[in-house]
Amino acid sequence: MDEPRMRRAIARKRDGAALAADEWTEIVAGFVAGTVGEAQMAALAMACVWRGLAFEETLALTRALVASGETLEWAALDPVDKHSTGGVADGVSAIVVPLVAACGIPVAKLSGRALGHTGGTLDKLEALPGVRTDLAPSAFRAQVERVGCAIAAQSERLVPGDKKLYALRDRTATVPDAGLIAASIVSKKIAGGAVAIVYDVKAGRGAFMHGASEAIELARLLTALTRAFGRPSRALVTDMDEPLGSRIGTGLELLEARDFLRGTHRAARLEVVCRAVAGALLRSAGVESPEERIERALASGAAYERFERMLAAQGARPGALDALVPATPAQRIVAERAGFVREIDAVALGECARELTARGGGAAGIAVMTPAGSVVRTGDELAISYGPGAASLAPRIRDAFNLNEAPAAARPLVVAECSA
Ligand code: URA
């Protein structure tokens, strides 16, 4: 699309009109080819955030993103896939992908990088020395056939339109629109060729969708879009009012996945969501009594072994997983008064962790020592920050913990479910 037509399309979207399907096709193709520049694409993304996208536009954008690259086909392998809409300490993918593979169901996952304050699965995996996620389609396929699972990035060959638009949205504060999020996610799932998909739609202060009703709308949109491509899917709406796991930061979240699969440390909320998502994936693949299969795969060490094999296949250096430790220096952050940990500001901690990893690399970040609901005395450890700058961020990290005389009311972790 040439510059004057693109300018007119942006103006129409800005003024609330819907763009036609062939316009979305031309816009995405032009953006990937470089004939639509970043300035115009960013302006269009901002107009979408303000005006929203109608279902037909979201579907057209998703189709255009899928068509920007190759689509994988798996013959009889029938892999499944899962995707989160983005949260803090959301290490579910790194745990669930090998766990489900260890239960006998192949998983072929196309993931994304950090977006806004939320962590990206690709960055977490790449925090381990040697690991690559830019797998060519043939390498991705071969690994799923051999190991039973793989986690790969969008690339010049797989959904390049999403790769470029995703990075642009991260830089231009144009992430939180249901249509843009749904098109980005569903395009990856369709291009990845999974036969059944489970979405983990985050709801709460630490998610892009703050209210449960907005998150339920997004869950319905994701499943309806997926159905339009002829694939079944299920969406769980899960709570993201506070960090899900107890480690925040790329390598620290991988370390948490390692310890979870080894059975040495399992944060309660993370465990509930991992079991729910893994169960939904296994059920979608026709597995009976998925809870028992999950338990066996965890207890026998099969899930951990699959995790090691997946990382090794993607280039992890021998011994790197065992050697993963938090960066130094470490700064303890303690409670200045007694009380209940009523709320933890997940966005603030996600942003602090992103700053720490930018300065100190993959092993920097934050450990949350007292989840919401805990009772603390003066001087008890709330969190530990790791890496260069750990001390200077301590006041912001402490402020993220809201201490109160009264406990917060308990909330369900899985708020709603829908399928199509
Ligand atoms: N995850 C994605 O892949 N895309 C989004 O837009 C948000 C979360």
CSV table of C-alpha atoms and ligand atoms in Angstrom, one decimal:
chain,number,residue,atom,x,y,z
A,1,MET,CA,0.0,0.0,0.0
A,2,ASP,CA,1.5,3.4,-1.0
A,3,GLU,CA,1.9,6.2,1.5
A,4,PRO,CA,-1.1,8.4,0.5
A,5,ARG,CA,-3.5,5.4,0.7
A,6,MET,CA,-2.0,4.2,4.0
A,7,ARG,CA,-2.5,7.8,5.3
A,8,ARG,CA,-6.2,7.7,4.3
A,9,ALA,CA,-6.6,4.2,5.9
A,10,ILE,CA,-5.1,5.5,9.2
A,11,ALA,CA,-7.4,8.5,9.1
A,12,ARG,CA,-10.5,6.3,8.5
A,13,LYS,CA,-9.5,4.1,11.4
A,14,ARG,CA,-8.8,7.1,13.6
A,15,ASP,CA,-12.3,8.4,12.8
A,16,GLY,CA,-13.9,5.0,13.8
A,17,ALA,CA,-14.5,3.3,10.4
A,18,ALA,CA,-13.7,-0.4,9.8
A,19,LEU,CA,-11.0,-1.2,7.2
A,20,ALA,CA,-11.8,-3.8,4.6
A,21,ALA,CA,-10.2,-7.3,4.5
A,22,ASP,CA,-8.1,-6.6,1.4
A,23,GLU,CA,-6.8,-3.4,3.0
A,24,TRP,CA,-5.5,-5.4,6.0
A,25,THR,CA,-3.9,-7.9,3.6
A,26,GLU,CA,-2.1,-5.0,1.8
A,27,ILE,CA,-1.1,-3.3,5.0
A,28,VAL,CA,0.5,-6.3,6.5
A,29,ALA,CA,2.2,-7.4,3.3
A,30,GLY,CA,3.5,-3.8,2.8
A,31,PHE,CA,4.7,-3.6,6.4
A,32,VAL,CA,6.6,-6.9,6.1
A,33,ALA,CA,8.1,-5.9,2.7
A,34,GLY,CA,9.1,-2.4,4.1
A,35,THR,CA,6.9,-0.4,1.8
A,36,VAL,CA,4.6,0.6,4.8
A,37,GLY,CA,6.9,2.3,7.3
A,38,GLU,CA,7.0,2.0,11.1
A,39,ALA,CA,5.6,5.5,11.6
A,40,GLN,CA,2.5,4.8,9.7
A,41,MET,CA,2.1,1.3,11.2
A,42,ALA,CA,2.5,2.7,14.7
A,43,ALA,CA,-0.2,5.4,14.0
A,44,LEU,CA,-2.5,2.7,12.7
A,45,ALA,CA,-1.9,0.5,15.8
A,46,MET,CA,-2.7,3.5,18.1
A,47,ALA,CA,-5.9,4.2,16.1
A,48,CYS,CA,-6.8,0.5,16.7
A,49,VAL,CA,-6.2,0.8,20.4
A,50,TRP,CA,-8.5,3.9,20.6
A,51,ARG,CA,-11.2,2.7,18.2
A,52,GLY,CA,-11.0,-1.1,18.6
A,53,LEU,CA,-11.4,-3.6,15.8
A,54,ALA,CA,-14.6,-5.2,14.7
A,55,PHE,CA,-14.6,-9.1,14.6
A,56,GLU,CA,-14.4,-9.1,10.8
A,57,GLU,CA,-11.3,-6.8,10.9
A,58,THR,CA,-9.7,-8.9,13.6
A,59,LEU,CA,-10.2,-12.0,11.4
A,60,ALA,CA,-8.8,-10.2,8.3
A,61,LEU,CA,-5.8,-9.0,10.3
A,62,THR,CA,-5.2,-12.5,11.6
A,63,ARG,CA,-5.5,-14.0,8.1
A,64,ALA,CA,-3.0,-11.4,6.8
A,65,LEU,CA,-0.5,-12.2,9.6
A,66,VAL,CA,-0.8,-15.9,8.9
A,67,ALA,CA,-0.4,-15.3,5.2
A,68,SER,CA,2.8,-13.3,5.8
A,69,GLY,CA,4.8,-16.5,6.3
A,70,GLU,CA,4.6,-20.3,6.1
A,71,THR,CA,2.0,-22.5,7.7
A,72,LEU,CA,3.1,-25.8,9.3
A,73,GLU,CA,1.4,-29.1,8.6
A,74,TRP,CA,2.1,-32.1,10.8
A,75,ALA,CA,0.5,-35.1,9.1
A,76,ALA,CA,-0.5,-37.6,11.8
A,77,LEU,CA,1.5,-36.0,14.6
A,78,ASP,CA,-1.4,-33.8,15.8
A,79,PRO,CA,0.5,-31.4,18.1
A,80,VAL,CA,-1.4,-29.1,20.5
A,81,ASP,CA,-0.4,-25.7,21.6
A,82,LYS,CA,-1.1,-23.2,24.4
A,83,HIS,CA,-0.7,-19.4,24.7
A,84,SER,CA,-1.0,-16.9,27.5
A,85,THR,CA,-2.1,-13.3,26.9
A,86,GLY,CA,0.7,-12.1,29.1
A,87,GLY,CA,1.4,-11.8,32.8
A,88,VAL,CA,4.1,-11.4,35.5
A,89,ALA,CA,6.0,-14.4,36.8
A,90,ASP,CA,3.9,-16.4,34.3
A,91,GLY,CA,6.3,-19.3,33.7
A,92,VAL,CA,3.4,-21.6,32.7
A,93,SER,CA,4.6,-22.3,29.1
A,94,ALA,CA,8.1,-23.5,30.1
A,95,ILE,CA,6.5,-25.9,32.6
A,96,VAL,CA,3.5,-27.1,30.7
A,97,VAL,CA,5.0,-27.7,27.3
A,98,PRO,CA,7.4,-30.5,28.5
A,99,LEU,CA,4.9,-31.7,31.0
A,100,VAL,CA,2.2,-32.3,28.4
A,101,ALA,CA,4.9,-33.9,26.0
A,102,ALA,CA,5.9,-36.2,28.9
A,103,CYS,CA,2.2,-37.3,29.1
A,104,GLY,CA,2.5,-38.5,25.4
A,105,ILE,CA,0.9,-35.5,23.6
A,106,PRO,CA,3.3,-33.5,21.2
A,107,VAL,CA,3.4,-29.8,21.7
A,108,ALA,CA,4.6,-27.4,19.0
A,109,LYS,CA,4.6,-23.9,20.5
A,110,LEU,CA,5.2,-20.6,18.7
A,111,SER,CA,5.9,-18.0,21.4
A,112,GLY,CA,6.6,-14.3,21.8
A,113,ARG,CA,9.0,-12.0,23.6
A,114,ALA,CA,8.4,-9.7,26.5
A,115,LEU,CA,5.6,-7.2,25.9
A,116,GLY,CA,5.3,-4.2,28.1
A,117,HIS,CA,5.7,-5.2,31.8
A,118,THR,CA,5.0,-8.9,31.0
A,119,GLY,CA,7.6,-11.5,30.4
A,120,GLY,CA,8.2,-13.4,27.1
A,121,THR,CA,8.7,-17.1,27.0
A,122,LEU,CA,11.4,-16.8,24.3
A,123,ASP,CA,13.5,-14.4,26.5
A,124,LYS,CA,13.2,-16.9,29.4
A,125,LEU,CA,14.5,-19.8,27.3
A,126,GLU,CA,17.3,-17.7,25.8
A,127,ALA,CA,18.5,-16.8,29.3
A,128,LEU,CA,20.0,-20.2,29.4
A,129,PRO,CA,23.5,-20.1,27.6
A,130,GLY,CA,23.3,-21.6,24.1
A,131,VAL,CA,19.5,-21.9,23.8
A,132,ARG,CA,18.1,-20.7,20.4
A,133,THR,CA,14.5,-20.1,19.6
A,134,ASP,CA,14.8,-19.0,16.0
A,135,LEU,CA,14.2,-22.4,14.7
A,136,ALA,CA,13.7,-22.9,10.9
A,137,PRO,CA,10.4,-24.6,10.2
A,138,SER,CA,12.2,-27.9,9.3
A,139,ALA,CA,14.2,-27.8,12.6
A,140,PHE,CA,11.0,-27.0,14.6
A,141,ARG,CA,9.2,-30.0,13.0
A,142,ALA,CA,12.2,-32.4,13.5
A,143,GLN,CA,12.5,-31.5,17.1
A,144,VAL,CA,8.8,-32.0,17.8
A,145,GLU,CA,9.0,-35.4,16.1
A,146,ARG,CA,12.1,-36.4,18.0
A,147,VAL,CA,11.6,-34.8,21.5
A,148,GLY,CA,7.9,-34.4,21.6
A,149,CYS,CA,8.0,-30.6,22.1
A,150,ALA,CA,9.6,-27.4,20.9
A,151,ILE,CA,9.2,-23.7,21.6
A,152,ALA,CA,10.1,-21.4,18.7
A,153,ALA,CA,9.9,-17.8,17.8
A,154,GLN,CA,8.1,-16.0,15.0
A,155,SER,CA,10.7,-15.5,12.3
A,156,GLU,CA,11.2,-14.3,8.7
A,157,ARG,CA,9.5,-17.5,7.7
A,158,LEU,CA,6.9,-18.1,10.5
A,159,VAL,CA,4.4,-15.2,11.0
A,160,PRO,CA,6.9,-12.4,10.1
A,161,GLY,CA,4.1,-10.0,10.1
A,162,ASP,CA,3.4,-10.7,13.8
A,163,LYS,CA,7.2,-10.6,14.6
A,164,LYS,CA,7.4,-7.0,13.3
A,165,LEU,CA,4.1,-5.7,14.6
A,166,TYR,CA,4.6,-7.3,18.0
A,167,ALA,CA,8.0,-5.5,18.4
A,168,LEU,CA,6.5,-2.2,17.2
A,169,ARG,CA,3.5,-2.5,19.6
A,170,ASP,CA,6.0,-3.1,22.5
A,171,ARG,CA,7.8,0.1,21.7
A,172,THR,CA,4.8,2.3,21.0
A,173,ALA,CA,2.5,1.4,24.0
A,174,THR,CA,-0.1,-0.1,21.6
A,175,VAL,CA,-0.4,-3.6,23.2
A,176,PRO,CA,-3.7,-3.4,25.1
A,177,ASP,CA,-6.4,-3.8,22.5
A,178,ALA,CA,-8.3,-7.1,22.4
A,179,GLY,CA,-8.3,-7.3,18.5
A,180,LEU,CA,-4.6,-6.7,18.2
A,181,ILE,CA,-3.8,-9.2,21.0
A,182,ALA,CA,-6.1,-11.8,19.6
A,183,ALA,CA,-4.8,-11.4,16.0
A,184,SER,CA,-1.2,-11.6,17.2
A,185,ILE,CA,-1.9,-14.8,19.3
A,186,VAL,CA,-4.2,-16.6,17.0
A,187,SER,CA,-1.9,-16.0,13.9
A,188,LYS,CA,0.9,-17.8,15.7
A,189,LYS,CA,-1.3,-20.7,16.7
A,190,ILE,CA,-2.7,-21.2,13.2
A,191,ALA,CA,0.7,-20.8,11.5
A,192,GLY,CA,2.2,-23.3,14.0
A,193,GLY,CA,-0.4,-25.9,12.8
A,194,ALA,CA,-1.6,-27.2,16.2
A,195,VAL,CA,-4.8,-29.2,16.0
A,196,ALA,CA,-6.1,-28.0,19.4
A,197,ILE,CA,-5.3,-24.9,21.3
A,198,VAL,CA,-5.6,-23.8,24.9
A,199,TYR,CA,-5.6,-20.1,25.8
A,200,ASP,CA,-4.7,-18.8,29.2
A,201,VAL,CA,-6.3,-15.4,29.3
A,202,LYS,CA,-5.0,-13.3,32.2
A,203,ALA,CA,-7.4,-11.0,34.1
A,204,GLY,CA,-6.3,-8.4,36.7
A,205,ARG,CA,-4.1,-5.5,37.5
A,206,GLY,CA,-1.0,-7.3,36.1
A,207,ALA,CA,-2.7,-8.3,32.8
A,208,PHE,CA,-3.5,-6.3,29.7
A,209,MET,CA,-7.2,-6.9,30.5
A,210,HIS,CA,-7.8,-5.6,34.0
A,211,GLY,CA,-11.4,-6.6,34.5
A,212,ALA,CA,-12.8,-10.1,34.5
A,213,SER,CA,-15.5,-9.1,32.0
A,214,GLU,CA,-12.9,-7.7,29.5
A,215,ALA,CA,-10.8,-10.9,29.9
A,216,ILE,CA,-13.9,-13.1,29.3
A,217,GLU,CA,-14.6,-11.0,26.1
A,218,LEU,CA,-11.0,-11.6,25.0
A,219,ALA,CA,-11.4,-15.3,25.7
A,220,ARG,CA,-14.5,-15.5,23.6
A,221,LEU,CA,-12.8,-13.6,20.8
A,222,LEU,CA,-9.8,-15.9,20.8
A,223,THR,CA,-11.9,-19.1,20.7
A,224,ALA,CA,-14.3,-17.6,18.0
A,225,LEU,CA,-11.3,-16.5,15.8
A,226,THR,CA,-9.7,-20.0,16.2
A,227,ARG,CA,-13.0,-21.6,15.2
A,228,ALA,CA,-13.1,-19.4,12.1
A,229,PHE,CA,-9.9,-21.2,11.1
A,230,GLY,CA,-11.6,-24.6,11.7
A,231,ARG,CA,-9.6,-25.5,14.9
A,232,PRO,CA,-11.1,-26.2,18.3
A,233,SER,CA,-9.9,-24.3,21.3
A,234,ARG,CA,-10.6,-23.7,25.0
A,235,ALA,CA,-9.8,-20.6,27.0
A,236,LEU,CA,-9.2,-20.4,30.7
A,237,VAL,CA,-9.5,-17.0,32.3
A,238,THR,CA,-7.0,-16.9,35.2
A,239,ASP,CA,-6.3,-14.4,37.9
A,240,MET,CA,-3.3,-12.0,37.3
A,241,ASP,CA,-4.0,-9.5,40.1
A,242,GLU,CA,-0.5,-10.3,41.5
A,243,PRO,CA,2.5,-12.2,40.2
A,244,LEU,CA,1.7,-15.8,39.4
A,245,GLY,CA,4.9,-17.5,40.4
A,246,SER,CA,7.6,-16.5,42.9
A,247,ARG,CA,10.4,-15.4,40.5
A,248,ILE,CA,10.3,-12.5,38.1
A,249,GLY,CA,12.9,-12.0,35.4
A,250,THR,CA,13.9,-14.1,32.4
A,251,GLY,CA,16.4,-16.5,33.8
A,252,LEU,CA,14.9,-16.6,37.2
A,253,GLU,CA,11.6,-17.7,35.7
A,254,LEU,CA,13.4,-20.5,33.9
A,255,LEU,CA,15.0,-21.4,37.2
A,256,GLU,CA,11.6,-21.5,38.7
A,257,ALA,CA,10.4,-23.8,35.9
A,258,ARG,CA,13.4,-26.1,36.5
A,259,ASP,CA,12.7,-26.3,40.3
A,260,PHE,CA,9.0,-26.8,39.7
A,261,LEU,CA,9.6,-29.8,37.4
A,262,ARG,CA,12.2,-31.2,39.7
A,263,GLY,CA,9.7,-30.9,42.5
A,264,THR,CA,12.0,-28.8,44.8
A,265,HIS,CA,9.9,-25.6,44.8
A,266,ARG,CA,6.4,-25.1,43.6
A,267,ALA,CA,4.7,-21.7,44.1
A,268,ALA,CA,1.0,-22.6,44.9
A,269,ARG,CA,-0.7,-20.3,42.4
A,270,LEU,CA,1.7,-21.2,39.6
A,271,GLU,CA,1.0,-24.9,40.3
A,272,VAL,CA,-2.8,-24.5,40.1
A,273,VAL,CA,-2.6,-22.7,36.7
A,274,CYS,CA,0.0,-25.2,35.3
A,275,ARG,CA,-2.2,-28.2,36.3
A,276,ALA,CA,-5.3,-26.5,34.9
A,277,VAL,CA,-3.7,-25.6,31.5
A,278,ALA,CA,-1.9,-29.0,31.2
A,279,GLY,CA,-5.2,-30.7,32.0
A,280,ALA,CA,-7.1,-28.7,29.4
A,281,LEU,CA,-4.5,-29.5,26.7
A,282,LEU,CA,-4.6,-33.2,27.5
A,283,ARG,CA,-8.4,-33.2,27.5
A,284,SER,CA,-8.4,-31.4,24.1
A,285,ALA,CA,-6.2,-34.3,22.8
A,286,GLY,CA,-8.6,-36.9,24.0
A,287,VAL,CA,-6.6,-38.0,27.0
A,288,GLU,CA,-8.8,-39.5,29.8
A,289,SER,CA,-8.0,-38.8,33.5
A,290,PRO,CA,-5.4,-36.1,32.6
A,291,GLU,CA,-4.9,-35.3,36.3
A,292,GLU,CA,-3.4,-38.8,36.9
A,293,ARG,CA,-1.2,-38.5,33.9
A,294,ILE,CA,0.1,-35.1,35.0
A,295,GLU,CA,0.8,-36.4,38.5
A,296,ARG,CA,2.7,-39.5,37.1
A,297,ALA,CA,4.8,-37.3,34.7
A,298,LEU,CA,5.8,-35.0,37.6
A,299,ALA,CA,6.4,-37.6,40.2
A,300,SER,CA,8.4,-39.9,37.9
A,301,GLY,CA,10.7,-37.1,36.7
A,302,ALA,CA,9.5,-37.7,33.1
A,303,ALA,CA,8.4,-34.0,32.8
A,304,TYR,CA,11.7,-32.7,34.1
A,305,GLU,CA,13.6,-35.1,31.8
A,306,ARG,CA,11.6,-33.8,28.8
A,307,PHE,CA,12.4,-30.2,29.8
A,308,GLU,CA,16.1,-31.0,29.8
A,309,ARG,CA,15.8,-32.7,26.4
A,310,MET,CA,13.9,-29.8,24.9
A,311,LEU,CA,16.4,-27.3,26.1
A,312,ALA,CA,19.4,-29.5,24.9
A,313,ALA,CA,17.8,-29.9,21.5
A,314,GLN,CA,17.5,-26.1,21.3
A,315,GLY,CA,21.2,-25.7,22.1
A,316,ALA,CA,21.5,-25.5,25.9
A,317,ARG,CA,25.1,-26.1,27.0
A,318,PRO,CA,25.7,-29.2,29.1
A,319,GLY,CA,25.4,-28.3,32.8
A,320,ALA,CA,23.9,-24.8,32.1
A,321,LEU,CA,20.6,-25.7,33.7
A,322,ASP,CA,22.2,-26.9,36.9
A,323,ALA,CA,24.5,-23.9,36.9
A,324,LEU,CA,21.6,-21.4,36.7
A,325,VAL,CA,21.8,-19.2,39.9
A,326,PRO,CA,20.5,-15.7,40.6
A,327,ALA,CA,22.8,-12.8,39.7
A,328,THR,CA,24.7,-10.8,42.3
A,329,PRO,CA,24.6,-8.5,44.3
A,330,ALA,CA,21.4,-9.6,46.1
A,331,GLN,CA,19.4,-7.1,48.1
A,332,ARG,CA,16.9,-8.2,50.8
A,333,ILE,CA,13.7,-6.1,50.9
A,334,VAL,CA,12.1,-6.4,54.3
A,335,ALA,CA,8.7,-5.3,55.8
A,336,GLU,CA,8.8,-2.0,57.7
A,337,ARG,CA,5.8,-2.9,59.7
A,338,ALA,CA,3.7,-6.0,60.5
A,339,GLY,CA,0.5,-6.9,58.6
A,340,PHE,CA,-1.1,-9.0,55.9
A,341,VAL,CA,0.3,-8.8,52.4
A,342,ARG,CA,-2.9,-7.6,50.9
A,343,GLU,CA,-1.9,-6.9,47.3
A,344,ILE,CA,1.3,-7.1,45.3
A,345,ASP,CA,1.6,-4.7,42.4
A,346,ALA,CA,2.5,-7.0,39.5
A,347,VAL,CA,3.1,-4.2,37.0
A,348,ALA,CA,5.6,-2.5,39.3
A,349,LEU,CA,7.5,-5.7,39.9
A,350,GLY,CA,7.4,-6.6,36.2
A,351,GLU,CA,8.9,-3.2,35.3
A,352,CYS,CA,11.5,-3.4,38.0
A,353,ALA,CA,12.5,-7.0,36.8
A,354,ARG,CA,12.8,-5.8,33.2
A,355,GLU,CA,15.1,-2.9,34.4
A,356,LEU,CA,17.2,-5.4,36.4
A,357,THR,CA,17.6,-7.8,33.5
A,358,ALA,CA,18.4,-5.0,31.1
A,359,ARG,CA,21.3,-4.0,33.3
A,360,GLY,CA,22.4,-7.3,34.7
A,361,GLY,CA,21.4,-10.0,32.2
A,362,GLY,CA,19.2,-13.0,32.3
A,363,ALA,CA,20.0,-14.1,35.9
A,364,ALA,CA,18.9,-10.7,37.4
A,365,GLY,CA,15.4,-10.1,38.7
A,366,ILE,CA,13.2,-10.5,41.7
A,367,ALA,CA,12.2,-13.3,44.1
A,368,VAL,CA,8.9,-12.7,45.8
A,369,MET,CA,9.3,-14.3,49.3
A,370,THR,CA,5.8,-13.6,50.7
A,371,PRO,CA,2.8,-14.1,48.4
A,372,ALA,CA,-0.4,-12.1,48.8
A,373,GLY,CA,-2.3,-13.4,51.8
A,374,SER,CA,0.8,-14.0,53.9
A,375,VAL,CA,1.2,-12.4,57.4
A,376,VAL,CA,4.5,-10.6,58.0
A,377,ARG,CA,6.2,-9.2,61.0
A,378,THR,CA,8.5,-6.1,60.9
A,379,GLY,CA,11.8,-7.2,59.4
A,380,ASP,CA,10.4,-10.2,57.5
A,381,GLU,CA,11.7,-10.6,54.0
A,382,LEU,CA,9.2,-9.5,51.3
A,383,ALA,CA,11.4,-9.9,48.3
A,384,ILE,CA,15.0,-10.2,47.1
A,385,SER,CA,16.3,-8.3,44.1
A,386,TYR,CA,19.2,-9.6,42.2
A,387,GLY,CA,21.8,-8.0,39.9
A,388,PRO,CA,23.5,-4.6,39.4
A,389,GLY,CA,21.1,-1.9,40.7
A,390,ALA,CA,19.3,-4.3,43.0
A,391,ALA,CA,19.7,-1.9,46.0
A,392,SER,CA,18.5,1.2,44.1
A,393,LEU,CA,15.3,-0.5,43.1
A,394,ALA,CA,14.6,-1.7,46.6
A,395,PRO,CA,12.2,1.2,47.5
A,396,ARG,CA,10.1,0.7,44.4
A,397,ILE,CA,10.0,-3.1,45.1
A,398,ARG,CA,9.0,-2.5,48.7
A,399,ASP,CA,6.2,-0.1,47.7
A,400,ALA,CA,4.8,-2.8,45.5
A,401,PHE,CA,3.8,-4.7,48.6
A,402,ASN,CA,0.6,-3.3,50.2
A,403,LEU,CA,0.6,-4.3,53.9
A,404,ASN,CA,-2.7,-4.0,55.7
A,405,GLU,CA,-4.3,-4.9,59.0
A,406,ALA,CA,-7.0,-6.9,57.2
A,407,PRO,CA,-6.4,-9.8,54.8
A,408,ALA,CA,-7.7,-9.7,51.2
A,409,ALA,CA,-10.6,-11.9,50.4
A,410,ALA,CA,-9.6,-15.1,48.7
A,411,ARG,CA,-10.1,-15.1,44.9
A,412,PRO,CA,-10.5,-18.1,42.6
A,413,LEU,CA,-7.5,-18.6,40.3
A,414,VAL,CA,-9.5,-19.9,37.4
A,415,VAL,CA,-12.2,-17.3,37.0
A,416,ALA,CA,-14.0,-18.6,33.9
A,417,GLU,CA,-13.7,-21.0,31.0
A,418,CYS,CA,-15.1,-21.0,27.4
A,419,SER,CA,-14.6,-23.1,24.3
A,420,ALA,CA,-15.5,-23.1,20.6
B,1,URA,N1,0.9,-12.5,23.4
B,1,URA,C1,1.0,-12.4,22.1
B,1,URA,O1,1.6,-13.3,21.4
B,1,URA,N2,0.6,-11.2,21.5
B,1,URA,C2,0.0,-10.2,22.2
B,1,URA,O2,-0.4,-9.3,21.6
B,1,URA,C3,-0.1,-10.4,23.6
B,1,URA,C4,0.4,-11.5,24.2
